[in-house]
Amino acid sequence: MKPRFREINMAPHVIYFFVTLLFSSFFFNTFSQRQMESLDRGLVAVSTGGNNVFLSWRMFGNDPSDIAFNVYRGTTKVNSSPITTSTNLIDSSGSLTAKYSVRAIINGIEHTTDKEVSVWSSNVLTINLQRPSNIYAPNDINVGDLDGDGEYELVVKYEPNNTKDNSQSGIVDKVYLHAYKLNGKCLWKIDLGVNIRGGAHYTQHQVYDYDGDGFAEVVCKTAPGTKDGTGTFLRLGPAANDNDNADYRNSGGYILTGPEYLTVFEGKTGKELATVNYVPARGSSLKADWGDDYGNRVDRYNSTTAWLDGKRPSIVFQRGYYYRLTCAAWDWCDGKLTQRWLIDSRKTPGYSSMNDQGNHSIMAADADNDGK
């Protein structure tokens, strides 16, 4: 679940966001049985000039249909009657020094407020970043409550300036993941190592609280040489006895040999929690298995989070398209990463229609309205 931002500028070391509908949650058809994130209301207060302050907050997917809200400036209630038709308002008697809070009203009872928030002086939030070096720029960003405080943090992928499309050869520098709070504090840094290639199609990290403990996890493809957020090489599962000094890049910069992993990292610290072999493996017959022999189609990835059983979130990683398309679903529960299923357009009966298809993104939806 991502906060909805419109990006208006991106300098190499600073991220700027223009607020449109801040921190809105996805809405689902069945909520009571579904494991969701434990978030606060995400109240944001933005000065719009003069004494006007725009306020916007989060409505949860499992909120009752008759929920209402009260908004407070300090101890003064801003709205004259409970708000029932929106999750935003403008306080025409506000100020830059005011503090605001929002309280939900459920079954006629006003619930305890989240913490007060200060007013932004403009509609731009500036976050100073810690680039790995001056050849790096922030790229994809996912959000999740990494430290259990009810607020979203940002997991930023850094790509070097020599990244390549899968169709292009060339040696590429390493890729990094950094976690930031919205005040700019860096929680941890993950170094994916030389055996994860930089480029738009390679690293598709997922961030969500998969086991329901109140802390989001980070999941992505890894390899020998990957260091977790504590600065330690991967050491669990198949990574326990690998060669972290190995460089599997060939003369064209492609990585077509060597171990491939899927790793779950702790959101709060970036520590490795579990590592398994990546499914499906690339194999040794690239032309026959994936449609070309130089590493284009085999290393095109997508990922998403989906409630496949209607109750718990699962991790879905897709590998390959334009020839062979595969999807593997994983569950993270009780400290174990367990494969739920694997679909392979070339091998799984009933899925051959996906052969030779492809897209640069993937999305999960309850298309048949069965809650899954």
Short mmCIF file of C-alpha atoms in Angstrom, two decimals:
data_model
loop_
_atom_site.label_atom_id
_atom_site.label_comp_id
_atom_site.label_asym_id
_atom_site.label_seq_id
_atom_site.Cartn_x
_atom_site.Cartn_y
_atom_site.Cartn_z
CA MET A 1 0.00 0.00 0.00
CA LYS A 2 1.66 3.16 -1.13
CA PRO A 3 1.08 6.79 -0.19
CA ARG A 4 -0.10 8.62 -3.25
CA PHE A 5 2.38 11.30 -4.26
CA ARG A 6 3.00 13.30 -7.36
CA GLU A 7 6.71 13.62 -7.87
CA ILE A 8 7.69 17.11 -9.08
CA ASN A 9 11.46 17.05 -8.89
CA MET A 10 14.21 14.64 -7.99
CA ALA A 11 17.69 15.93 -7.31
CA PRO A 12 20.49 13.40 -6.78
CA HIS A 13 20.38 13.71 -3.00
CA VAL A 14 16.94 15.11 -2.17
CA ILE A 15 13.44 13.80 -2.80
CA TYR A 16 10.57 16.26 -3.24
CA PHE A 17 6.93 15.25 -3.15
CA PHE A 18 3.76 17.16 -3.98
CA VAL A 19 0.92 16.00 -1.81
CA THR A 20 -2.27 15.00 -3.60
CA LEU A 21 -4.14 12.44 -1.50
CA LEU A 22 -1.74 11.56 1.28
CA PHE A 23 -1.56 8.10 2.73
CA SER A 24 -4.88 6.80 1.49
CA SER A 25 -5.46 3.08 1.89
CA PHE A 26 -6.71 0.63 -0.69
CA PHE A 27 -10.29 -0.46 -0.27
CA PHE A 28 -11.23 -4.11 -0.35
CA ASN A 29 -14.51 -5.98 -0.49
CA THR A 30 -13.91 -8.21 2.53
CA PHE A 31 -12.03 -6.74 5.46
CA SER A 32 -12.98 -8.52 8.65
CA GLN A 33 -10.91 -11.62 7.88
CA ARG A 34 -8.01 -9.92 6.14
CA GLN A 35 -4.68 -9.27 7.83
CA MET A 36 -3.87 -5.60 7.32
CA GLU A 37 -1.13 -3.18 8.33
CA SER A 38 -1.40 -1.55 11.76
CA LEU A 39 -1.21 2.12 10.82
CA ASP A 40 -2.24 5.43 12.31
CA ARG A 41 -4.49 7.83 10.43
CA GLY A 42 -1.54 9.46 8.68
CA LEU A 43 -2.83 12.98 9.28
CA VAL A 44 -1.10 15.65 7.21
CA ALA A 45 -1.58 19.39 7.67
CA VAL A 46 -0.44 21.70 4.86
CA SER A 47 -0.59 25.50 4.80
CA THR A 48 -2.39 26.78 1.70
CA GLY A 49 -1.84 30.48 2.44
CA GLY A 50 -3.12 32.91 5.02
CA ASN A 51 -4.84 31.12 7.87
CA ASN A 52 -5.93 28.22 5.69
CA VAL A 53 -4.60 24.75 6.53
CA PHE A 54 -5.52 21.74 4.40
CA LEU A 55 -5.90 18.53 6.42
CA SER A 56 -6.04 15.01 5.01
CA TRP A 57 -6.04 11.65 6.75
CA ARG A 58 -6.26 7.94 6.10
CA MET A 59 -9.41 5.84 5.98
CA PHE A 60 -8.78 2.16 6.58
CA GLY A 61 -10.13 -0.56 4.35
CA ASN A 62 -11.81 -2.20 7.36
CA ASP A 63 -13.43 0.97 8.74
CA PRO A 64 -17.20 0.67 9.19
CA SER A 65 -19.32 2.39 6.55
CA ASP A 66 -20.80 4.80 9.10
CA ILE A 67 -17.48 5.97 10.52
CA ALA A 68 -17.11 9.69 11.23
CA PHE A 69 -14.21 11.93 12.25
CA ASN A 70 -13.44 14.94 14.40
CA VAL A 71 -10.40 17.13 13.75
CA TYR A 72 -8.75 19.15 16.50
CA ARG A 73 -6.46 22.17 16.48
CA GLY A 74 -4.84 21.71 19.85
CA THR A 75 -7.86 21.11 22.09
CA THR A 76 -10.27 23.02 19.83
CA LYS A 77 -12.53 21.00 17.56
CA VAL A 78 -12.30 22.37 14.02
CA ASN A 79 -15.43 20.83 12.48
CA SER A 80 -18.89 21.87 13.67
CA SER A 81 -20.34 18.38 13.22
CA PRO A 82 -18.78 14.94 12.69
CA ILE A 83 -17.25 14.49 9.23
CA THR A 84 -18.98 11.62 7.44
CA THR A 85 -18.41 12.12 3.70
CA SER A 86 -14.69 12.88 3.33
CA THR A 87 -11.26 12.42 4.84
CA ASN A 88 -10.08 15.99 4.38
CA LEU A 89 -11.05 19.54 5.23
CA ILE A 90 -9.67 23.07 5.27
CA ASP A 91 -9.30 24.87 8.59
CA SER A 92 -9.78 28.57 7.80
CA SER A 93 -8.64 29.59 11.29
CA GLY A 94 -5.36 27.75 11.31
CA SER A 95 -1.74 28.84 11.56
CA LEU A 96 1.75 27.55 10.86
CA THR A 97 2.31 27.02 14.58
CA ALA A 98 -0.84 25.00 15.17
CA LYS A 99 -0.87 21.31 16.09
CA TYR A 100 -3.58 19.05 14.68
CA SER A 101 -5.02 15.64 15.47
CA VAL A 102 -7.86 13.50 14.13
CA ARG A 103 -10.16 11.16 16.05
CA ALA A 104 -12.39 8.47 14.63
CA ILE A 105 -16.00 8.15 15.78
CA ILE A 106 -17.24 4.56 15.70
CA ASN A 107 -20.67 3.59 17.02
CA GLY A 108 -21.01 7.08 18.45
CA ILE A 109 -17.81 6.82 20.49
CA GLU A 110 -14.85 9.11 19.81
CA HIS A 111 -11.68 7.04 19.92
CA THR A 112 -8.27 8.00 21.24
CA THR A 113 -6.39 10.37 19.00
CA ASP A 114 -3.15 9.67 17.16
CA LYS A 115 -0.26 11.95 17.98
CA GLU A 116 -0.50 15.61 16.99
CA VAL A 117 1.15 16.76 13.77
CA SER A 118 2.71 20.07 12.80
CA VAL A 119 1.79 22.15 9.76
CA TRP A 120 3.88 21.97 6.61
CA SER A 121 4.77 25.48 5.45
CA SER A 122 4.34 24.40 1.82
CA ASN A 123 2.97 21.41 -0.07
CA VAL A 124 6.47 20.00 -0.56
CA LEU A 125 8.13 17.58 1.84
CA THR A 126 11.91 17.54 1.46
CA ILE A 127 13.91 14.51 2.58
CA ASN A 128 17.69 14.57 2.51
CA LEU A 129 19.09 11.25 1.32
CA GLN A 130 22.43 9.52 1.83
CA ARG A 131 23.52 8.45 -1.63
CA PRO A 132 26.04 5.58 -1.80
CA SER A 133 28.19 7.86 -3.99
CA ASN A 134 27.77 10.63 -6.54
CA ILE A 135 27.06 8.15 -9.36
CA TYR A 136 23.81 7.07 -7.68
CA ALA A 137 20.29 8.48 -7.80
CA PRO A 138 17.09 7.36 -6.05
CA ASN A 139 14.94 5.10 -8.17
CA ASP A 140 11.94 2.97 -7.15
CA ILE A 141 10.42 3.58 -3.71
CA ASN A 142 8.17 1.28 -1.68
CA VAL A 143 6.57 2.12 1.65
CA GLY A 144 5.79 0.20 4.82
CA ASP A 145 5.77 0.61 8.58
CA LEU A 146 9.25 -0.74 9.21
CA ASP A 147 9.63 0.15 12.88
CA GLY A 148 6.10 -0.43 14.17
CA ASP A 149 5.27 3.19 15.00
CA GLY A 150 2.17 3.29 12.78
CA GLU A 151 3.83 5.56 10.22
CA TYR A 152 5.09 4.70 6.76
CA GLU A 153 8.81 4.63 6.07
CA LEU A 154 10.40 4.69 2.61
CA VAL A 155 12.53 1.90 1.14
CA VAL A 156 14.51 3.56 -1.64
CA LYS A 157 16.32 1.66 -4.38
CA TYR A 158 19.50 3.35 -5.63
CA GLU A 159 20.61 2.65 -9.18
CA PRO A 160 24.02 3.74 -10.58
CA ASN A 161 24.32 5.99 -13.62
CA ASN A 162 25.58 3.09 -15.76
CA THR A 163 22.48 0.88 -15.43
CA LYS A 164 21.49 -1.15 -18.45
CA ASP A 165 18.32 -2.46 -19.98
CA ASN A 166 18.27 -6.24 -20.27
CA SER A 167 18.78 -5.87 -24.00
CA GLN A 168 22.04 -3.96 -23.42
CA SER A 169 25.42 -5.36 -22.49
CA GLY A 170 27.83 -3.63 -20.14
CA ILE A 171 29.30 -3.89 -16.65
CA VAL A 172 27.08 -2.16 -14.09
CA ASP A 173 27.83 -0.95 -10.56
CA LYS A 174 26.00 -2.30 -7.52
CA VAL A 175 22.41 -1.63 -6.45
CA TYR A 176 21.45 -0.53 -2.93
CA LEU A 177 18.32 -0.37 -0.79
CA HIS A 178 18.08 2.28 1.94
CA ALA A 179 15.30 2.75 4.50
CA TYR A 180 14.30 6.27 5.57
CA LYS A 181 11.83 7.77 7.97
CA LEU A 182 9.93 10.77 6.66
CA ASN A 183 12.14 13.04 8.79
CA GLY A 184 15.15 11.84 6.79
CA LYS A 185 16.62 9.46 9.38
CA CYS A 186 18.24 6.48 7.66
CA LEU A 187 17.38 3.20 9.38
CA TRP A 188 19.63 0.87 7.40
CA LYS A 189 21.40 0.22 4.09
CA ILE A 190 21.40 -3.02 2.09
CA ASP A 191 24.16 -3.65 -0.47
CA LEU A 192 22.87 -6.13 -3.07
CA GLY A 193 26.39 -6.84 -4.34
CA VAL A 194 27.94 -7.24 -7.78
CA ASN A 195 25.83 -10.28 -8.64
CA ILE A 196 22.59 -8.30 -8.81
CA ARG A 197 22.61 -6.22 -11.99
CA GLY A 198 21.45 -2.63 -12.06
CA GLY A 199 18.57 -1.85 -14.40
CA ALA A 200 14.84 -1.23 -14.44
CA HIS A 201 13.83 -4.89 -14.79
CA TYR A 202 16.08 -6.54 -12.22
CA THR A 203 15.38 -5.56 -8.59
CA GLN A 204 11.67 -5.45 -7.71
CA HIS A 205 11.55 -5.21 -3.92
CA GLN A 206 8.38 -5.72 -1.90
CA VAL A 207 7.62 -4.11 1.48
CA TYR A 208 4.75 -5.23 3.72
CA ASP A 209 3.98 -6.69 7.14
CA TYR A 210 3.58 -10.25 5.92
CA ASP A 211 3.45 -12.03 9.29
CA GLY A 212 1.22 -9.51 11.06
CA ASP A 213 3.66 -8.66 13.86
CA GLY A 214 3.32 -4.90 13.33
CA PHE A 215 6.64 -4.53 11.50
CA ALA A 216 6.97 -4.61 7.71
CA GLU A 217 9.46 -6.91 6.02
CA VAL A 218 11.47 -6.22 2.87
CA VAL A 219 11.77 -8.98 0.26
CA CYS A 220 13.90 -9.05 -2.89
CA LYS A 221 16.13 -11.19 -5.08
CA THR A 222 19.68 -11.54 -3.75
CA ALA A 223 22.91 -13.38 -4.55
CA PRO A 224 26.35 -14.18 -3.16
CA GLY A 225 27.91 -10.88 -2.11
CA THR A 226 24.69 -9.33 -0.82
CA LYS A 227 25.07 -7.61 2.57
CA ASP A 228 22.08 -7.05 4.82
CA GLY A 229 21.27 -3.89 6.77
CA THR A 230 23.73 -4.83 9.51
CA GLY A 231 26.60 -4.97 7.01
CA THR A 232 26.79 -8.78 7.15
CA PHE A 233 26.91 -11.11 4.15
CA LEU A 234 23.89 -13.38 3.81
CA ARG A 235 24.41 -16.46 5.97
CA LEU A 236 21.11 -18.36 6.10
CA GLY A 237 19.82 -21.27 4.03
CA PRO A 238 21.68 -21.79 0.75
CA ALA A 239 23.74 -18.64 1.40
CA ALA A 240 25.46 -20.19 4.40
CA ASN A 241 28.32 -21.72 2.43
CA ASP A 242 28.48 -19.65 -0.74
CA ASN A 243 31.44 -17.60 -1.97
CA ASP A 244 30.71 -13.95 -1.24
CA ASN A 245 33.84 -12.86 -3.08
CA ALA A 246 32.71 -14.48 -6.34
CA ASP A 247 31.91 -12.22 -9.28
CA TYR A 248 29.57 -14.01 -11.68
CA ARG A 249 29.31 -11.18 -14.21
CA ASN A 250 30.40 -12.22 -17.69
CA SER A 251 32.28 -10.00 -20.15
CA GLY A 252 28.98 -8.47 -21.26
CA GLY A 253 27.94 -7.62 -17.71
CA TYR A 254 25.19 -10.24 -17.61
CA ILE A 255 24.90 -12.62 -14.66
CA LEU A 256 24.01 -16.00 -16.14
CA THR A 257 25.68 -18.33 -13.64
CA GLY A 258 25.93 -18.58 -9.88
CA PRO A 259 23.41 -18.98 -7.07
CA GLU A 260 20.20 -16.96 -6.99
CA TYR A 261 18.27 -16.29 -3.79
CA LEU A 262 15.11 -14.73 -2.43
CA THR A 263 15.68 -13.03 0.93
CA VAL A 264 13.40 -11.64 3.63
CA PHE A 265 14.91 -8.73 5.57
CA GLU A 266 13.72 -7.33 8.89
CA GLY A 267 12.15 -3.94 8.27
CA LYS A 268 13.41 -2.33 11.46
CA THR A 269 17.09 -3.21 11.06
CA GLY A 270 17.54 -4.60 7.55
CA LYS A 271 18.81 -7.85 9.09
CA GLU A 272 18.52 -11.05 7.06
CA LEU A 273 15.64 -13.17 8.37
CA ALA A 274 15.50 -15.95 5.77
CA THR A 275 17.09 -16.85 2.44
CA VAL A 276 15.91 -19.52 0.00
CA ASN A 277 16.84 -20.50 -3.53
CA TYR A 278 15.10 -18.34 -6.11
CA VAL A 279 12.24 -20.16 -7.88
CA PRO A 280 12.37 -20.86 -10.73
CA ALA A 281 16.11 -21.02 -11.31
CA ARG A 282 17.48 -19.62 -14.55
CA GLY A 283 18.71 -23.06 -15.60
CA SER A 284 21.49 -23.77 -18.06
CA SER A 285 19.63 -23.79 -21.40
CA LEU A 286 18.70 -20.13 -21.73
CA LYS A 287 17.71 -20.22 -25.39
CA ALA A 288 15.46 -23.23 -24.99
CA ASP A 289 14.05 -22.21 -21.61
CA TRP A 290 13.66 -18.44 -21.97
CA GLY A 291 13.81 -17.60 -25.67
CA ASP A 292 17.26 -16.03 -25.94
CA ASP A 293 20.76 -17.03 -24.90
CA TYR A 294 22.23 -13.75 -23.62
CA GLY A 295 20.10 -12.93 -20.56
CA ASN A 296 17.36 -10.64 -21.80
CA ARG A 297 14.08 -12.44 -21.10
CA VAL A 298 15.29 -14.64 -18.24
CA ASP A 299 16.09 -11.65 -16.03
CA ARG A 300 12.91 -9.62 -16.44
CA TYR A 301 11.16 -9.50 -13.08
CA ASN A 302 7.99 -8.16 -11.51
CA SER A 303 6.63 -8.52 -7.98
CA THR A 304 3.55 -7.73 -5.95
CA THR A 305 1.74 -8.48 -2.70
CA ALA A 306 -1.55 -10.39 -2.86
CA TRP A 307 -4.11 -11.85 -0.43
CA LEU A 308 -4.30 -15.17 -2.25
CA ASP A 309 -6.31 -16.93 0.45
CA GLY A 310 -8.29 -13.83 1.35
CA LYS A 311 -6.71 -13.68 4.80
CA ARG A 312 -2.93 -13.28 4.78
CA PRO A 313 -0.67 -11.34 2.40
CA SER A 314 1.56 -13.43 0.15
CA ILE A 315 4.66 -12.41 -1.78
CA VAL A 316 4.50 -12.95 -5.55
CA PHE A 317 7.60 -12.78 -7.74
CA GLN A 318 7.36 -13.07 -11.51
CA ARG A 319 10.30 -14.09 -13.68
CA GLY A 320 10.49 -13.85 -17.46
CA TYR A 321 8.17 -12.58 -20.14
CA TYR A 322 7.95 -12.24 -23.93
CA TYR A 323 8.53 -16.03 -24.15
CA ARG A 324 8.18 -17.92 -20.87
CA LEU A 325 6.34 -16.36 -17.94
CA THR A 326 6.58 -17.71 -14.40
CA CYS A 327 5.08 -16.62 -11.07
CA ALA A 328 5.99 -17.98 -7.64
CA ALA A 329 4.00 -17.18 -4.50
CA TRP A 330 5.55 -17.25 -1.03
CA ASP A 331 4.25 -16.96 2.53
CA TRP A 332 6.23 -15.48 5.41
CA CYS A 333 4.94 -16.82 8.73
CA ASP A 334 6.54 -17.87 12.04
CA GLY A 335 10.00 -17.05 10.75
CA LYS A 336 9.73 -19.32 7.72
CA LEU A 337 9.50 -18.53 4.01
CA THR A 338 7.30 -21.17 2.39
CA GLN A 339 6.45 -21.55 -1.28
CA ARG A 340 2.69 -21.53 -1.88
CA TRP A 341 2.69 -22.28 -5.61
CA LEU A 342 4.55 -21.89 -8.90
CA ILE A 343 2.97 -21.15 -12.28
CA ASP A 344 5.06 -21.71 -15.40
CA SER A 345 3.57 -20.91 -18.80
CA ARG A 346 5.77 -23.53 -20.48
CA LYS A 347 5.25 -26.29 -17.93
CA THR A 348 2.07 -25.76 -15.88
CA PRO A 349 -1.03 -27.20 -17.59
CA GLY A 350 -3.62 -24.58 -18.43
CA TYR A 351 -1.27 -21.60 -18.57
CA SER A 352 0.14 -21.84 -22.09
CA SER A 353 -1.88 -18.77 -23.11
CA MET A 354 0.68 -16.71 -21.16
CA ASN A 355 3.47 -17.81 -23.49
CA ASP A 356 5.01 -14.95 -25.47
CA GLN A 357 3.11 -12.40 -23.38
CA GLY A 358 4.54 -9.75 -21.11
CA ASN A 359 4.24 -6.44 -19.33
CA HIS A 360 6.56 -4.21 -17.31
CA SER A 361 4.39 -4.37 -14.20
CA ILE A 362 2.16 -6.74 -12.27
CA MET A 363 -0.92 -6.10 -10.14
CA ALA A 364 -3.13 -8.33 -8.01
CA ALA A 365 -6.90 -7.81 -7.94
CA ASP A 366 -10.00 -9.66 -6.76
CA ALA A 367 -11.43 -10.01 -10.25
CA ASP A 368 -14.21 -12.47 -9.37
CA ASN A 369 -15.21 -10.82 -6.07
CA ASP A 370 -14.58 -13.90 -3.92
CA GLY A 371 -12.44 -12.02 -1.41
CA LYS A 372 -9.16 -13.43 -2.72
#
